PDB file of C-alpha atoms in Angstrom:
ATOM      1  CA  MET A1345      53.358  94.119  52.383  1.00 43.00           C
ATOM      2  CA  LEU A1346      49.698  93.237  53.092  1.00 39.00           C
ATOM      3  CA  LEU A1347      48.506  96.617  51.826  1.00 40.00           C
ATOM      4  CA  LEU A1348      50.510  96.183  48.641  1.00 41.00           C
ATOM      5  CA  ARG A1349      49.062  92.724  47.988  1.00 45.00           C
ATOM      6  CA  GLY A1350      45.550  94.010  48.781  1.00 44.00           C
ATOM      7  CA  ALA A1351      45.969  96.810  46.266  1.00 43.00           C
ATOM      8  CA  ARG A1352      47.091  94.323  43.619  1.00 47.00           C
ATOM      9  CA  ALA A1353      44.071  92.105  44.353  1.00 46.00           C
ATOM     10  CA  ALA A1354      41.691  95.056  43.985  1.00 46.00           C
ATOM     11  CA  SER A1355      43.190  96.004  40.634  1.00 48.00           C
ATOM     12  CA  ALA A1356      42.962  92.407  39.500  1.00 48.00           C
ATOM     13  CA  ALA A1357      39.306  92.284  40.548  1.00 43.00           C
ATOM     14  CA  SER A1358      38.471  95.353  38.521  1.00 45.00           C
ATOM     15  CA  THR A1359      40.213  93.806  35.532  1.00 44.00           C
ATOM     16  CA  ALA A1360      38.287  90.579  36.000  1.00 43.00           C
ATOM     17  CA  VAL A1361      34.920  92.375  36.215  1.00 41.00           C
ATOM     18  CA  ALA A1362      35.699  94.123  32.983  1.00 43.00           C
ATOM     19  CA  ALA A1363      36.607  90.789  31.420  1.00 44.00           C
ATOM     20  CA  GLY A1364      33.269  89.180  32.242  1.00 48.00           C
ATOM     21  CA  PRO A1365      31.727  86.487  34.444  1.00 46.00           C
ATOM     22  CA  SER A1366      34.357  83.962  33.524  1.00 46.00           C
ATOM     23  CA  ALA A1367      36.863  85.711  35.814  1.00 44.00           C
ATOM     24  CA  GLY A1368      34.612  85.805  38.920  1.00 44.00           C
ATOM     25  CA  ARG A1369      35.991  82.576  40.283  1.00 46.00           C
ATOM     26  CA  CYS A1370      39.539  83.902  40.086  1.00 45.00           C
ATOM     27  CA  ILE A1371      38.576  87.075  41.942  1.00 43.00           C
ATOM     28  CA  PHE A1372      37.042  85.074  44.817  1.00 44.00           C
ATOM     29  CA  ILE A1373      40.155  82.966  45.239  1.00 43.00           C
ATOM     30  CA  ARG A1374      42.509  85.995  45.369  1.00 46.00           C
ATOM     31  CA  LEU A1375      40.369  87.900  47.901  1.00 42.00           C
ATOM     32  CA  THR A1376      40.219  84.813  50.102  1.00 42.00           C
ATOM     33  CA  ALA A1377      44.025  84.604  50.137  1.00 44.00           C
ATOM     34  CA  VAL A1378      44.341  88.281  51.096  1.00 42.00           C
ATOM     35  CA  ALA A1379      41.825  87.831  53.915  1.00 41.00           C
ATOM     36  CA  ALA A1380      43.757  84.856  55.235  1.00 43.00           C
ATOM     37  CA  LEU A1381      46.985  86.874  55.307  1.00 43.00           C
ATOM     38  CA  SER A1382      45.386  89.777  57.211  1.00 41.00           C
ATOM     39  CA  SER A1383      43.569  87.538  59.727  1.00 41.00           C
ATOM     40  CA  GLY A1384      46.665  87.291  61.954  1.00 42.00           C
ATOM     41  CA  GLY A1385      49.592  84.878  61.553  1.00 45.00           C
ATOM     42  CA  ARG A1386      49.873  81.186  60.835  1.00 50.00           C
ATOM     43  CA  ARG A1387      47.029  78.648  60.941  1.00 49.00           C
ATOM     44  CA  ARG A1388      46.780  76.385  63.910  1.00 51.00           C
ATOM     45  CA  LYS A1389      47.329  72.670  63.635  1.00 51.00           C
ATOM     46  CA  GLY A1390      44.164  70.963  62.319  1.00 53.00           C
ATOM     47  CA  GLN A1391      42.665  74.220  61.088  1.00 53.00           C
ATOM     48  CA  ARG A1392      41.519  74.301  57.508  1.00 55.00           C
ATOM     49  CA  ARG A1393      42.174  77.130  55.090  1.00 54.00           C
ATOM     50  CA  GLY A1394      39.610  79.910  55.394  1.00 53.00           C
ATOM     51  CA  GLU A1395      38.250  78.420  58.683  1.00 53.00           C
ATOM     52  CA  ALA A1396      37.863  80.848  61.629  1.00 55.00           C
ATOM     53  CA  LYS A1397      39.903  80.353  64.810  1.00 56.00           C
ATOM     54  CA  PRO A1398      38.110  78.681  67.696  1.00 58.00           C
ATOM     55  CA  PRO A1399      37.223  81.061  70.545  1.00 59.00           C
ATOM     56  CA  SER A1400      39.596  81.094  73.510  1.00 61.00           C
ATOM     57  CA  PRO A1401      38.192  79.456  76.640  1.00 62.00           C
ATOM     58  CA  SER A1402      36.922  81.883  79.276  1.00 66.00           C
ATOM     59  CA  PRO A1403      38.642  81.865  82.710  1.00 67.00           C
ATOM     60  CA  PRO A1404      36.895  79.842  85.426  1.00 69.00           C
ATOM     61  CA  PRO A1405      34.812  81.844  87.919  1.00 68.00           C
ATOM     62  CA  PRO A1406      36.414  82.597  91.313  1.00 70.00           C
ATOM     63  CA  PRO A1407      35.534  80.239  94.163  1.00 67.00           C
ATOM     64  CA  PRO A1408      32.834  81.488  96.519  1.00 65.00           C
ATOM     65  CA  GLN A1409      34.078  83.229  99.671  1.00 67.00           C
ATOM     66  CA  PRO A1410      32.779  81.983 103.044  1.00 62.00           C
ATOM     67  CA  LEU A1411      30.307  84.253 104.765  1.00 62.00           C
ATOM     68  CA  PRO A1412      31.524  86.050 107.913  1.00 57.00           C
ATOM     69  CA  ARG A1413      30.284  84.873 111.258  1.00 61.00           C
ATOM     70  CA  HIS A1414      27.829  86.753 113.415  1.00 57.00           C
ATOM     71  CA  GLY A1415      29.423  89.971 114.758  1.00 56.00           C
ATOM     72  CA  GLU A1416      32.571  89.519 112.656  1.00 55.00           C
ATOM     73  CA  THR A1417      33.689  91.813 109.845  1.00 56.00           C
ATOM     74  CA  PRO A1418      36.024  90.790 107.013  1.00 52.00           C
ATOM     75  CA  SER A1419      38.651  93.299 108.185  1.00 53.00           C
ATOM     76  CA  SER A1420      38.701  91.862 111.715  1.00 48.00           C
ATOM     77  CA  LYS A1421      40.355  88.628 110.565  1.00 49.00           C
ATOM     78  CA  LYS A1422      44.124  88.496 110.932  1.00 48.00           C
ATOM     79  CA  LYS A1423      46.505  86.415 108.973  1.00 49.00           C
ATOM     80  CA  SER A1424      48.740  83.940 110.737  1.00 49.00           C
ATOM     81  CA  GLY A1425      51.913  85.638 109.403  1.00 51.00           C
ATOM     82  CA  SER A1426      50.819  89.250 110.019  1.00 53.00           C
ATOM     83  CA  ARG A1427      53.066  91.753 111.794  1.00 59.00           C
ATOM     84  CA  PRO A1428      52.645  92.434 115.527  1.00 55.00           C
ATOM     85  CA  SER A1429      50.528  95.363 116.596  1.00 60.00           C
ATOM     86  CA  VAL A1430      51.830  98.687 117.940  1.00 55.00           C
ATOM     87  CA  ASP A1431      51.123  97.689 121.549  1.00 58.00           C
ATOM     88  CA  ALA A1432      53.139  94.503 121.086  1.00 56.00           C
ATOM     89  CA  LYS A1433      56.069  96.516 119.744  1.00 54.00           C
ATOM     90  CA  LYS A1434      55.881  98.879 122.731  1.00 55.00           C
ATOM     91  CA  ASN A1435      55.857  96.028 125.198  1.00 59.00           C
ATOM     92  CA  ARG A1436      58.743  94.215 123.491  1.00 61.00           C
ATOM     93  CA  PRO A1437      61.599  96.375 124.978  1.00 58.00           C
ATOM     94  CA  ALA A1438      60.194  95.831 128.480  1.00 60.00           C
ATOM     95  CA  GLU A1439      60.149  92.088 127.923  1.00 59.00           C
ATOM     96  CA  LEU A1440      63.740  92.168 126.687  1.00 58.00           C
ATOM     97  CA  GLU A1441      64.829  94.176 129.747  1.00 58.00           C
ATOM     98  CA  GLN A1442      63.177  91.661 132.061  1.00 61.00           C
ATOM     99  CA  ALA A1443      64.914  88.797 130.272  1.00 58.00           C
ATOM    100  CA  ARG A1444      68.326  90.517 130.465  1.00 61.00           C
ATOM    101  CA  GLY A1445      67.963  91.444 134.112  1.00 58.00           C
ATOM    102  CA  PRO A1446      68.987  94.679 135.865  1.00 57.00           C
ATOM    103  CA  ARG A1447      72.108  96.449 134.679  1.00 59.00           C
ATOM    104  CA  SER A1448      75.044  96.752 137.019  1.00 55.00           C
ATOM    105  CA  PRO A1449      75.540 100.333 138.265  1.00 53.00           C
ATOM    106  CA  GLU A1450      79.304  99.897 138.214  1.00 53.00           C
ATOM    107  CA  ARG A1451      79.349  99.544 134.441  1.00 54.00           C
ATOM    108  CA  GLY A1452      77.258 102.693 133.974  1.00 53.00           C
ATOM    109  CA  GLU A1453      79.454 104.651 136.362  1.00 53.00           C
ATOM    110  CA  ALA A1454      82.570 103.400 134.590  1.00 52.00           C
ATOM    111  CA  ARG A1455      81.229 104.519 131.234  1.00 56.00           C
ATOM    112  CA  LYS A1456      80.230 107.883 132.661  1.00 54.00           C
ATOM    113  CA  GLY A1457      83.616 108.332 134.280  1.00 54.00           C
ATOM    114  CA  GLY A1458      85.395 107.347 131.075  1.00 58.00           C
ATOM    115  CA  THR A1459      83.344 109.865 129.109  1.00 72.00           C
ATOM    116  CA  GLN A1460      84.149 112.633 131.571  1.00 73.00           C
ATOM    117  CA  GLN A1461      87.820 111.739 131.449  1.00 69.00           C
ATOM    118  CA  GLN A1462      87.826 111.879 127.663  1.00 70.00           C
ATOM    119  CA  GLN A1463      86.112 115.258 127.742  1.00 69.00           C
ATOM    120  CA  GLN A1464      88.684 116.586 130.183  1.00 62.00           C
ATOM    121  CA  GLU A1465      91.522 115.330 127.991  1.00 60.00           C
ATOM    122  CA  LYS A1466      90.002 116.962 124.908  1.00 61.00           C
ATOM    123  CA  ALA A1467      89.535 120.238 126.772  1.00 57.00           C
ATOM    124  CA  LYS A1468      93.120 120.065 128.003  1.00 54.00           C
ATOM    125  CA  ALA A1469      94.389 119.429 124.468  1.00 50.00           C
ATOM    126  CA  LYS A1470      92.477 122.438 123.136  1.00 61.00           C
ATOM    127  CA  ARG A1471      93.726 124.685 125.924  1.00 72.00           C
ATOM    128  CA  ALA A1472      95.878 127.554 124.678  1.00 82.00           C
ATOM    129  CA  VAL A1473      99.572 127.589 125.589  1.00 91.00           C
ATOM    130  CA  ARG A1474     101.989 130.504 125.575  1.00 92.00           C
ATOM    131  CA  TRP A1475     105.755 130.071 125.719  1.00 95.00           C
ATOM    132  CA  LYS A1476     107.965 132.085 128.049  1.00 94.00           C
ATOM    133  CA  CYS A1477     111.598 131.701 128.987  1.00 94.00           C
ATOM    134  CA  ALA A1478     112.154 130.664 132.598  1.00 95.00           C
ATOM    135  CA  SER A1479     115.045 132.577 134.174  1.00 92.00           C
ATOM    136  CA  GLY A1480     117.834 130.562 135.763  1.00 92.00           C
ATOM    137  CA  CYS A1481     117.450 127.649 133.343  1.00 95.00           C
ATOM    138  CA  GLY A1482     120.079 127.819 130.596  1.00 95.00           C
ATOM    139  CA  ALA A1483     119.325 124.348 129.229  1.00 96.00           C
ATOM    140  CA  CYS A1484     119.256 125.683 125.648  1.00 95.00           C
ATOM    141  CA  CYS A1485     122.883 126.816 126.057  1.00 96.00           C
ATOM    142  CA  LYS A1486     123.983 123.184 126.002  1.00 96.00           C
ATOM    143  CA  LEU A1487     124.867 123.185 122.287  1.00 95.00           C
ATOM    144  CA  ASP A1488     126.002 119.570 122.063  1.00 94.00           C
ATOM    145  CA  LYS A1489     122.586 117.924 122.423  1.00 89.00           C
ATOM    146  CA  GLY A1490     123.594 114.324 121.960  1.00 89.00           C
ATOM    147  CA  PRO A1491     122.347 111.582 119.603  1.00 90.00           C
ATOM    148  CA  ASP A1492     118.650 112.040 120.494  1.00 89.00           C
ATOM    149  CA  PHE A1493     118.563 115.512 118.875  1.00 91.00           C
ATOM    150  CA  PRO A1494     119.154 116.693 115.289  1.00 90.00           C
ATOM    151  CA  THR A1495     122.765 117.359 114.448  1.00 92.00           C
ATOM    152  CA  PRO A1496     124.003 120.880 113.566  1.00 93.00           C
ATOM    153  CA  ASP A1497     124.605 119.694 110.005  1.00 93.00           C
ATOM    154  CA  GLU A1498     120.924 118.771 109.695  1.00 92.00           C
ATOM    155  CA  ILE A1499     119.659 121.989 111.269  1.00 90.00           C
ATOM    156  CA  PHE A1500     121.916 124.335 109.305  1.00 93.00           C
ATOM    157  CA  ALA A1501     121.931 122.438 106.008  1.00 92.00           C
ATOM    158  CA  ASP A1502     120.870 125.585 104.122  1.00 91.00           C
ATOM    159  CA  HIS A1503     122.807 128.021 106.334  1.00 93.00           C
ATOM    160  CA  PRO A1504     126.561 127.275 106.152  1.00 94.00           C
ATOM    161  CA  ASP A1505     127.543 130.536 107.890  1.00 95.00           C
ATOM    162  CA  ASP A1506     125.339 129.752 110.876  1.00 95.00           C
ATOM    163  CA  LEU A1507     126.771 126.224 110.995  1.00 95.00           C
ATOM    164  CA  GLN A1508     130.318 127.561 111.222  1.00 96.00           C
ATOM    165  CA  LEU A1509     129.340 130.061 113.938  1.00 97.00           C
ATOM    166  CA  TYR A1510     127.499 127.376 115.912  1.00 97.00           C
ATOM    167  CA  ARG A1511     130.538 125.105 115.918  1.00 96.00           C
ATOM    168  CA  SER A1512     132.835 127.949 116.963  1.00 96.00           C
ATOM    169  CA  MET A1513     130.593 128.673 119.971  1.00 97.00           C
ATOM    170  CA  THR A1514     130.545 125.049 121.192  1.00 96.00           C
ATOM    171  CA  GLY A1515     133.064 124.376 123.983  1.00 96.00           C
ATOM    172  CA  ASP A1516     134.848 121.168 124.798  1.00 95.00           C
ATOM    173  CA  ASP A1517     132.227 120.294 127.418  1.00 95.00           C
ATOM    174  CA  GLY A1518     129.367 120.839 124.957  1.00 95.00           C
ATOM    175  CA  TRP A1519     128.213 124.126 126.515  1.00 97.00           C
ATOM    176  CA  CYS A1520     128.281 127.515 124.796  1.00 97.00           C
ATOM    177  CA  ILE A1521     131.479 129.427 125.526  1.00 97.00           C
ATOM    178  CA  ASN A1522     129.394 132.569 126.192  1.00 97.00           C
ATOM    179  CA  TYR A1523     127.340 130.941 128.940  1.00 97.00           C
ATOM    180  CA  ASP A1524     128.138 131.798 132.557  1.00 96.00           C
ATOM    181  CA  LYS A1525     127.455 128.645 134.593  1.00 94.00           C
ATOM    182  CA  ALA A1526     127.740 130.441 137.926  1.00 94.00           C
ATOM    183  CA  THR A1527     124.947 132.909 137.221  1.00 95.00           C
ATOM    184  CA  ARG A1528     123.245 130.882 134.483  1.00 95.00           C
ATOM    185  CA  THR A1529     123.155 133.877 132.192  1.00 95.00           C
ATOM    186  CA  CYS A1530     124.405 134.685 128.681  1.00 96.00           C
ATOM    187  CA  ASN A1531     127.305 137.110 128.323  1.00 96.00           C
ATOM    188  CA  ILE A1532     126.196 138.196 124.823  1.00 96.00           C
ATOM    189  CA  TYR A1533     122.426 138.043 125.364  1.00 94.00           C
ATOM    190  CA  GLN A1534     121.683 141.328 123.582  1.00 94.00           C
ATOM    191  CA  ASP A1535     123.925 140.408 120.621  1.00 95.00           C
ATOM    192  CA  ARG A1536     123.287 136.666 120.523  1.00 95.00           C
ATOM    193  CA  PRO A1537     122.870 135.022 117.077  1.00 95.00           C
ATOM    194  CA  SER A1538     119.477 134.485 115.486  1.00 93.00           C
ATOM    195  CA  PHE A1539     119.484 130.721 116.106  1.00 93.00           C
ATOM    196  CA  CYS A1540     119.722 131.433 119.866  1.00 95.00           C
ATOM    197  CA  ARG A1541     116.467 133.439 119.787  1.00 95.00           C
ATOM    198  CA  VAL A1542     113.237 131.579 120.473  1.00 95.00           C
ATOM    199  CA  GLU A1543     111.012 133.496 118.064  1.00 95.00           C
ATOM    200  CA  PRO A1544     108.383 132.500 115.477  1.00 95.00           C
ATOM    201  CA  LYS A1545     110.549 133.720 112.592  1.00 94.00           C
ATOM    202  CA  VAL A1546     113.507 131.576 113.681  1.00 94.00           C
ATOM    203  CA  PHE A1547     111.377 128.448 114.155  1.00 94.00           C
ATOM    204  CA  ASP A1548     109.852 128.929 110.744  1.00 94.00           C
ATOM    205  CA  GLU A1549     113.227 129.460 109.054  1.00 90.00           C
ATOM    206  CA  PHE A1550     115.184 126.606 110.644  1.00 88.00           C
ATOM    207  CA  PHE A1551     112.481 124.081 111.550  1.00 87.00           C
ATOM    208  CA  GLY A1552     109.549 124.913 109.245  1.00 91.00           C
ATOM    209  CA  VAL A1553     107.173 125.566 112.162  1.00 94.00           C
ATOM    210  CA  PRO A1554     104.297 127.980 111.323  1.00 95.00           C
ATOM    211  CA  ARG A1555     103.296 130.834 113.613  1.00 93.00           C
ATOM    212  CA  SER A1556     100.126 129.049 114.754  1.00 93.00           C
ATOM    213  CA  ARG A1557     102.209 126.204 116.287  1.00 94.00           C
ATOM    214  CA  PHE A1558     105.118 128.251 117.590  1.00 96.00           C
ATOM    215  CA  ASP A1559     104.148 128.323 121.288  1.00 95.00           C
ATOM    216  CA  ARG A1560     103.517 124.598 121.525  1.00 94.00           C
ATOM    217  CA  GLU A1561     106.668 123.663 119.590  1.00 95.00           C
ATOM    218  CA  ALA A1562     108.800 126.064 121.650  1.00 96.00           C
ATOM    219  CA  CYS A1563     107.441 124.630 124.919  1.00 96.00           C
ATOM    220  CA  SER A1564     108.072 121.103 123.673  1.00 95.00           C
ATOM    221  CA  ALA A1565     111.659 121.966 122.678  1.00 94.00           C
ATOM    222  CA  CYS A1566     112.393 123.509 126.082  1.00 96.00           C
ATOM    223  CA  LEU A1567     110.928 120.511 127.888  1.00 96.00           C
ATOM    224  CA  ASP A1568     113.168 118.162 125.907  1.00 95.00           C
ATOM    225  CA  ASN A1569     116.259 120.279 126.600  1.00 95.00           C
ATOM    226  CA  ILE A1570     115.546 120.594 130.332  1.00 97.00           C
ATOM    227  CA  LYS A1571     114.949 116.854 130.703  1.00 96.00           C
ATOM    228  CA  MET A1572     118.136 116.091 128.812  1.00 95.00           C
ATOM    229  CA  VAL A1573     120.301 118.480 130.889  1.00 95.00           C
ATOM    230  CA  TYR A1574     118.729 118.390 134.376  1.00 96.00           C
ATOM    231  CA  GLY A1575     116.477 115.286 134.436  1.00 95.00           C
ATOM    232  CA  ASP A1576     112.771 114.510 134.586  1.00 95.00           C
ATOM    233  CA  ASP A1577     112.439 115.264 138.324  1.00 95.00           C
ATOM    234  CA  SER A1578     114.549 118.411 138.388  1.00 96.00           C
ATOM    235  CA  ALA A1579     113.606 121.720 139.954  1.00 96.00           C
ATOM    236  CA  GLU A1580     114.323 123.423 136.617  1.00 96.00           C
ATOM    237  CA  LEU A1581     111.608 121.354 134.939  1.00 97.00           C
ATOM    238  CA  SER A1582     109.053 122.129 137.659  1.00 96.00           C
ATOM    239  CA  ASN A1583     109.909 125.830 137.475  1.00 96.00           C
ATOM    240  CA  PHE A1584     109.491 125.899 133.688  1.00 97.00           C
ATOM    241  CA  LYS A1585     106.090 124.159 133.893  1.00 96.00           C
ATOM    242  CA  ARG A1586     104.924 126.681 136.500  1.00 96.00           C
ATOM    243  CA  VAL A1587     106.020 129.613 134.321  1.00 96.00           C
ATOM    244  CA  ILE A1588     104.213 128.209 131.276  1.00 96.00           C
ATOM    245  CA  ARG A1589     101.084 127.485 133.306  1.00 94.00           C
ATOM    246  CA  ASP A1590     100.949 131.030 134.706  1.00 94.00           C
ATOM    247  CA  GLU A1591     101.651 132.587 131.317  1.00 93.00           C
ATOM    248  CA  SER A1592      98.930 130.501 129.654  1.00 92.00           C
ATOM    249  CA  LYS A1593      96.368 131.487 132.305  1.00 91.00           C
ATOM    250  CA  LYS A1594      97.306 135.125 131.793  1.00 90.00           C
ATOM    251  CA  MET A1595      96.730 134.734 128.052  1.00 89.00           C
ATOM    252  CA  GLU A1596      93.320 133.116 128.610  1.00 88.00           C
ATOM    253  CA  LEU A1597      92.346 135.962 130.935  1.00 87.00           C
ATOM    254  CA  GLU A1598      93.413 138.538 128.371  1.00 86.00           C
ATOM    255  CA  ALA A1599      91.400 136.774 125.665  1.00 83.00           C
ATOM    256  CA  SER A1600      88.340 136.686 127.921  1.00 83.00           C
ATOM    257  CA  ASN A1601      88.652 140.399 128.729  1.00 84.00           C
ATOM    258  CA  ASN A1602      89.011 141.256 125.059  1.00 81.00           C
ATOM    259  CA  GLN A1603      85.916 139.240 124.274  1.00 79.00           C
ATOM    260  CA  ASP A1604      83.943 141.070 126.982  1.00 78.00           C
ATOM    261  CA  LYS A1605      85.058 144.393 125.535  1.00 77.00           C
ATOM    262  CA  LEU A1606      83.869 143.368 122.088  1.00 79.00           C
ATOM    263  CA  LEU A1607      80.505 142.322 123.491  1.00 79.00           C
ATOM    264  CA  ASP A1608      80.146 145.636 125.336  1.00 78.00           C
ATOM    265  CA  THR A1609      80.856 147.636 122.193  1.00 71.00           C
TER     266      THR A1609
END
């Protein structure tokens, strides 16, 4: 906008010069208006038209700094709110320990013992387990498990033929009719049904247990059956635990030997 008005003023000036001296006064007035517009914004209060702006006051000079004392440098002065030095930080833990007093050894030993106990429990949980049937048990031949176990209808919901066979094998006392209580053996062991076989395929089909969890789930199922039939303090339960413990150690030994063979090759 200013450039456009300036261009118009210049053209008017040239026209006025051509017209003669009578137009000189008009040219001066128009150029003064253009200069006022380009001088930067509105006039201040009390400022006349065409009058220059008063100069802005200069900032006051900084106050003089006191001279340092003899043997003192400006960097040696410390502020009152400055941070503590490195030596003070190092000495702070020792001061806190003195204020707290000596620690009781019993607490440290308790923590250490608790940590060791937790480590032992974790190692025990990660220990490999292998299932094996303990001879002379027969707890799984008790087909009527009671209310604490899944019912046959729940187990064989998708296998109606197996459900009918299971019910036909259950005697009046809840035991399998093919089980010999005197010898604790099965009379049809070689031809027993699939649901009587403790195998990964059977556990996956009827219970949805993957192969990686078969050994643990099978051991847990046998423990529950033995406790239900013979009790928690029975000789059958102790015998089963011993068999599982020996079988698991044998598996760990085999795994260690296989690892040594791989390292040798």
